[in-house]
Amino acid sequence: MNDRREELAAGLDAVRARLAAAARAAGRDPGTLTLVAVTKFFPASDVRLLAGLGVRDAGENRDQEASAKAAELADLPDLHWHFIGQVQTNKVRSVVRYAGSVHSVDRVRLADALGRAAAGAGRELGCFVQVDLAEALGLPADSGRGGAAGEEVLRVADAVAGADALRLRGLMAVAPLGVEPAAAFDALARTAQRVREHHPGALELSAGMSGDLEQAVAAGATHLRVGSAILGSRPPAR
Ligand SMILES: *Cc1c(COP(=O)(O)O)cnc(C)c1O
């Protein structure tokens, strides 16, 4: 356990140093960056160790796993759970019980369902509209990973903004495979500019993972979703 704590501390230090350097290079204040430690696949005990190392934000992508960890760690009141995976509509009532933010809102029906569930639970939920960058980059739609494309992005943002229990934080994206991350995140930043013409408060950008967090910071990311660089490698995608 002590060994694991040291491993996690080393991973966290390295990522924080990368973020600080990237912020400096971009002329940005590192204090404006939120590091979301993506703990999927790793046990609740790791999340507890990370919390002891100052982590306040944890990211998960599957409701079953996330709800179990959140229940096990209910004694850590400062921990903010970010849901970053595709949300099935029949899972929203569970997700709003523990999640403070959902980064993967990619359709109007999901926004509506989250809005009703959050209101029913008496909670406010931060929402990021997930953008499928493939279309903006002239690639075939990246249907496997979710995300709204084209005009749909604004329609989803409108639906979030129109729900009392939801707060529109901004946009989220994953850089598509085979594309320069810098080009992908620039496309996300341009999309965000268009959304802000209608929703000036949607100032946040969830972008950047272990392999491309520098490019994300350069493009204006505010929420970095970092897993393996902190926790080590996971088994291949499930
Ligand atoms: C798993 C995951 C991450 C973290 O990826 P790493 O490469 O391990 O940093 C970030 N975002 C999403 C949406 C993920 O599913």
Short mmCIF file of C-alpha atoms and ligand atoms in Angstrom, two decimals:
data_model
loop_
_atom_site.label_atom_id
_atom_site.label_comp_id
_atom_site.label_asym_id
_atom_site.label_seq_id
_atom_site.Cartn_x
_atom_site.Cartn_y
_atom_site.Cartn_z
CA MET A 1 0.00 0.00 0.00
CA ASN A 2 2.82 2.40 0.83
CA ASP A 3 4.51 1.42 -2.40
CA ARG A 4 1.34 2.17 -4.30
CA ARG A 5 1.08 5.53 -2.59
CA GLU A 6 4.60 6.36 -3.73
CA GLU A 7 3.85 5.20 -7.27
CA LEU A 8 0.77 7.38 -7.43
CA ALA A 9 2.59 10.34 -5.88
CA ALA A 10 5.33 10.04 -8.52
CA GLY A 11 2.79 9.83 -11.37
CA LEU A 12 0.87 12.76 -10.00
CA ASP A 13 4.02 14.88 -9.56
CA ALA A 14 5.08 14.15 -13.12
CA VAL A 15 1.68 15.11 -14.53
CA ARG A 16 1.48 18.26 -12.42
CA ALA A 17 4.94 19.24 -13.67
CA ARG A 18 3.87 18.67 -17.29
CA LEU A 19 0.76 20.78 -16.73
CA ALA A 20 2.76 23.59 -15.13
CA ALA A 21 5.27 23.58 -17.99
CA ALA A 22 2.51 23.51 -20.60
CA ALA A 23 0.73 26.39 -18.88
CA ARG A 24 3.95 28.42 -18.75
CA ALA A 25 4.61 27.75 -22.43
CA ALA A 26 1.10 28.93 -23.28
CA GLY A 27 1.27 31.99 -21.01
CA ARG A 28 -1.55 30.59 -18.88
CA ASP A 29 -1.97 30.40 -15.10
CA PRO A 30 -1.63 26.73 -14.04
CA GLY A 31 -4.08 27.50 -11.25
CA THR A 32 -6.87 27.70 -13.85
CA LEU A 33 -6.35 24.04 -14.84
CA THR A 34 -8.37 21.24 -13.25
CA LEU A 35 -6.70 17.86 -13.29
CA VAL A 36 -9.28 15.08 -13.42
CA ALA A 37 -7.61 11.82 -12.42
CA VAL A 38 -9.24 9.11 -14.55
CA THR A 39 -9.47 6.15 -12.21
CA LYS A 40 -11.46 3.71 -14.36
CA PHE A 41 -10.22 0.14 -13.97
CA PHE A 42 -8.36 0.99 -10.76
CA PRO A 43 -9.69 0.21 -7.28
CA ALA A 44 -11.36 2.65 -4.91
CA SER A 45 -8.28 2.31 -2.68
CA ASP A 46 -6.27 4.11 -5.39
CA VAL A 47 -8.79 6.94 -5.47
CA ARG A 48 -8.50 7.21 -1.70
CA LEU A 49 -4.71 7.43 -1.93
CA LEU A 50 -5.00 10.08 -4.65
CA ALA A 51 -7.41 12.06 -2.48
CA GLY A 52 -4.78 11.92 0.26
CA LEU A 53 -2.33 13.40 -2.26
CA GLY A 54 -4.61 16.36 -2.91
CA VAL A 55 -6.67 15.10 -5.84
CA ARG A 56 -10.21 16.53 -5.69
CA ASP A 57 -11.47 15.39 -9.10
CA ALA A 58 -11.88 11.79 -10.24
CA GLY A 59 -13.12 10.63 -13.66
CA GLU A 60 -14.96 7.41 -14.47
CA ASN A 61 -16.59 6.12 -17.65
CA ARG A 62 -18.91 3.31 -16.53
CA ASP A 63 -21.82 3.76 -14.17
CA GLN A 64 -21.57 0.39 -12.46
CA GLU A 65 -17.91 0.86 -11.57
CA ALA A 66 -18.28 4.53 -10.71
CA SER A 67 -21.31 4.15 -8.46
CA ALA A 68 -19.59 1.37 -6.48
CA LYS A 69 -16.45 3.48 -5.95
CA ALA A 70 -18.45 6.57 -5.04
CA ALA A 71 -20.37 4.54 -2.44
CA GLU A 72 -17.16 3.13 -1.00
CA LEU A 73 -15.64 6.63 -0.79
CA ALA A 74 -18.72 8.45 0.46
CA ASP A 75 -16.69 9.57 3.50
CA LEU A 76 -14.58 11.83 1.21
CA PRO A 77 -16.97 14.76 0.85
CA ASP A 78 -14.57 16.94 -1.18
CA LEU A 79 -14.22 14.46 -3.98
CA HIS A 80 -15.92 15.58 -7.20
CA TRP A 81 -16.84 12.73 -9.58
CA HIS A 82 -16.70 13.47 -13.29
CA PHE A 83 -18.56 11.09 -15.56
CA ILE A 84 -16.62 10.96 -18.85
CA GLY A 85 -18.07 7.96 -20.70
CA GLN A 86 -21.09 7.44 -22.89
CA VAL A 87 -24.26 7.63 -20.81
CA GLN A 88 -27.18 5.37 -21.56
CA THR A 89 -30.44 7.12 -20.84
CA ASN A 90 -31.49 4.37 -18.40
CA LYS A 91 -28.40 5.15 -16.27
CA VAL A 92 -29.00 8.85 -15.68
CA ARG A 93 -30.80 8.40 -12.37
CA SER A 94 -27.83 6.50 -11.02
CA VAL A 95 -25.22 8.88 -12.47
CA VAL A 96 -26.75 12.03 -10.99
CA ARG A 97 -26.57 10.51 -7.50
CA TYR A 98 -22.78 10.71 -7.32
CA ALA A 99 -21.53 12.73 -10.31
CA GLY A 100 -20.96 16.46 -10.01
CA SER A 101 -20.18 16.76 -13.72
CA VAL A 102 -20.90 14.85 -16.90
CA HIS A 103 -18.43 15.47 -19.74
CA SER A 104 -20.17 13.36 -22.35
CA VAL A 105 -23.53 15.01 -23.03
CA ASP A 106 -23.93 14.43 -26.75
CA ARG A 107 -27.64 14.41 -27.54
CA VAL A 108 -30.70 16.45 -26.68
CA ARG A 109 -32.56 13.45 -25.25
CA LEU A 110 -29.70 12.77 -22.87
CA ALA A 111 -29.59 16.42 -21.77
CA ASP A 112 -33.32 16.33 -21.12
CA ALA A 113 -33.06 13.08 -19.15
CA LEU A 114 -30.13 14.37 -17.08
CA GLY A 115 -32.02 17.58 -16.38
CA ARG A 116 -35.06 15.71 -15.09
CA ALA A 117 -32.96 13.26 -13.04
CA ALA A 118 -30.81 15.99 -11.48
CA ALA A 119 -33.88 18.04 -10.59
CA GLY A 120 -35.49 14.94 -9.08
CA ALA A 121 -32.37 14.29 -7.00
CA GLY A 122 -32.20 17.93 -5.93
CA ARG A 123 -28.70 18.26 -7.40
CA GLU A 124 -27.00 20.64 -9.79
CA LEU A 125 -24.99 18.92 -12.49
CA GLY A 126 -22.17 20.53 -14.48
CA CYS A 127 -22.35 19.51 -18.14
CA PHE A 128 -19.90 19.51 -21.01
CA VAL A 129 -21.23 18.91 -24.51
CA GLN A 130 -19.11 16.22 -26.11
CA VAL A 131 -18.07 17.07 -29.65
CA ASP A 132 -17.21 14.49 -32.29
CA LEU A 133 -14.25 16.25 -33.90
CA ALA A 134 -14.03 13.83 -36.80
CA GLU A 135 -16.52 15.77 -38.91
CA ALA A 136 -14.85 19.12 -38.21
CA LEU A 137 -11.57 17.57 -39.36
CA GLY A 138 -13.05 16.07 -42.51
CA LEU A 139 -12.88 12.47 -41.26
CA PRO A 140 -15.68 9.89 -41.20
CA ALA A 141 -17.85 10.28 -38.07
CA ASP A 142 -16.20 8.72 -35.03
CA SER A 143 -19.34 6.85 -34.07
CA GLY A 144 -17.64 4.55 -31.56
CA ARG A 145 -16.79 7.29 -29.11
CA GLY A 146 -19.88 9.43 -29.14
CA GLY A 147 -20.09 13.16 -29.49
CA ALA A 148 -22.32 15.59 -31.31
CA ALA A 149 -21.29 17.04 -34.67
CA GLY A 150 -22.17 20.13 -36.67
CA GLU A 151 -25.31 22.02 -35.70
CA GLU A 152 -26.18 19.33 -33.19
CA VAL A 153 -23.53 20.70 -30.81
CA LEU A 154 -25.46 23.94 -30.39
CA ARG A 155 -28.78 22.12 -30.04
CA VAL A 156 -27.39 20.02 -27.20
CA ALA A 157 -25.87 23.12 -25.57
CA ASP A 158 -29.27 24.85 -25.80
CA ALA A 159 -30.94 21.86 -24.15
CA VAL A 160 -28.42 21.86 -21.29
CA ALA A 161 -28.70 25.61 -20.82
CA GLY A 162 -32.48 25.33 -20.76
CA ALA A 163 -32.59 22.81 -17.92
CA ASP A 164 -32.80 24.33 -14.43
CA ALA A 165 -30.72 21.64 -12.74
CA LEU A 166 -27.95 21.60 -15.37
CA ARG A 167 -25.13 24.08 -15.75
CA LEU A 168 -23.45 24.37 -19.14
CA ARG A 169 -19.70 24.39 -18.45
CA GLY A 170 -18.42 24.12 -22.01
CA LEU A 171 -17.33 21.48 -24.50
CA MET A 172 -15.42 18.21 -24.31
CA ALA A 173 -13.62 16.15 -26.92
CA VAL A 174 -11.21 13.30 -27.43
CA ALA A 175 -8.67 13.83 -30.21
CA PRO A 176 -9.49 11.31 -32.97
CA LEU A 177 -6.87 8.68 -33.71
CA GLY A 178 -4.51 9.49 -36.53
CA VAL A 179 -4.92 13.26 -36.26
CA GLU A 180 -2.44 15.74 -34.85
CA PRO A 181 -3.84 16.52 -31.38
CA ALA A 182 -3.04 20.22 -31.87
CA ALA A 183 -5.25 20.33 -34.98
CA ALA A 184 -8.02 18.45 -33.19
CA PHE A 185 -8.00 20.75 -30.15
CA ASP A 186 -7.90 23.85 -32.37
CA ALA A 187 -11.07 22.56 -34.04
CA LEU A 188 -12.61 22.13 -30.59
CA ALA A 189 -11.61 25.68 -29.60
CA ARG A 190 -13.22 27.05 -32.78
CA THR A 191 -16.41 25.13 -32.06
CA ALA A 192 -16.37 26.55 -28.53
CA GLN A 193 -16.14 30.09 -29.92
CA ARG A 194 -19.31 29.50 -31.93
CA VAL A 195 -21.14 28.05 -28.93
CA ARG A 196 -20.10 31.06 -26.81
CA GLU A 197 -21.86 33.42 -29.22
CA HIS A 198 -25.05 31.90 -27.81
CA HIS A 199 -23.83 30.81 -24.37
CA PRO A 200 -21.17 33.26 -23.18
CA GLY A 201 -20.75 31.42 -19.88
CA ALA A 202 -19.68 28.16 -21.54
CA LEU A 203 -16.03 28.94 -20.99
CA GLU A 204 -14.58 25.59 -20.04
CA LEU A 205 -12.94 23.00 -22.26
CA SER A 206 -12.44 19.38 -21.26
CA ALA A 207 -9.62 18.14 -23.48
CA GLY A 208 -6.32 16.37 -23.20
CA MET A 209 -5.34 12.97 -21.86
CA SER A 210 -2.04 11.37 -20.86
CA GLY A 211 -0.60 11.54 -24.37
CA ASP A 212 -1.72 14.97 -25.50
CA LEU A 213 -2.25 17.18 -22.47
CA GLU A 214 0.37 19.72 -23.62
CA GLN A 215 -1.45 20.33 -26.92
CA ALA A 216 -4.74 20.61 -25.04
CA VAL A 217 -3.37 23.24 -22.65
CA ALA A 218 -1.99 25.17 -25.63
CA ALA A 219 -5.47 25.17 -27.19
CA GLY A 220 -7.14 26.42 -23.99
CA ALA A 221 -8.21 23.28 -22.13
CA THR A 222 -9.39 23.87 -18.56
CA HIS A 223 -10.10 20.23 -17.57
CA LEU A 224 -7.45 17.61 -18.31
CA ARG A 225 -8.63 14.00 -18.07
CA VAL A 226 -5.51 12.01 -17.23
CA GLY A 227 -5.46 8.33 -16.38
CA SER A 228 -2.47 6.18 -17.28
CA ALA A 229 0.18 8.86 -16.73
CA ILE A 230 -0.91 8.95 -13.09
CA LEU A 231 -2.15 5.43 -12.35
CA GLY A 232 -0.21 3.28 -14.80
CA SER A 233 -1.39 1.35 -17.82
CA ARG A 234 -4.80 -0.29 -17.97
CA PRO A 235 -5.71 -3.48 -19.78
CA PRO A 236 -6.55 -2.67 -23.43
CA ALA A 237 -9.88 -0.98 -24.19
CA ARG A 238 -12.95 -2.95 -23.22
C1 LIG B 1 -9.80 6.72 -20.30
C2 LIG B 1 -10.12 8.10 -20.70
C3 LIG B 1 -9.21 9.15 -20.47
C4 LIG B 1 -7.84 8.95 -19.85
O1 LIG B 1 -6.97 8.39 -20.80
P1 LIG B 1 -5.41 8.22 -20.50
O2 LIG B 1 -4.82 8.06 -21.85
O3 LIG B 1 -5.25 7.03 -19.64
O4 LIG B 1 -4.93 9.45 -19.82
C5 LIG B 1 -9.61 10.43 -20.82
N1 LIG B 1 -10.81 10.67 -21.40
C6 LIG B 1 -11.70 9.69 -21.65
C7 LIG B 1 -13.00 10.05 -22.28
C8 LIG B 1 -11.38 8.39 -21.31
O5 LIG B 1 -12.28 7.42 -21.57
#
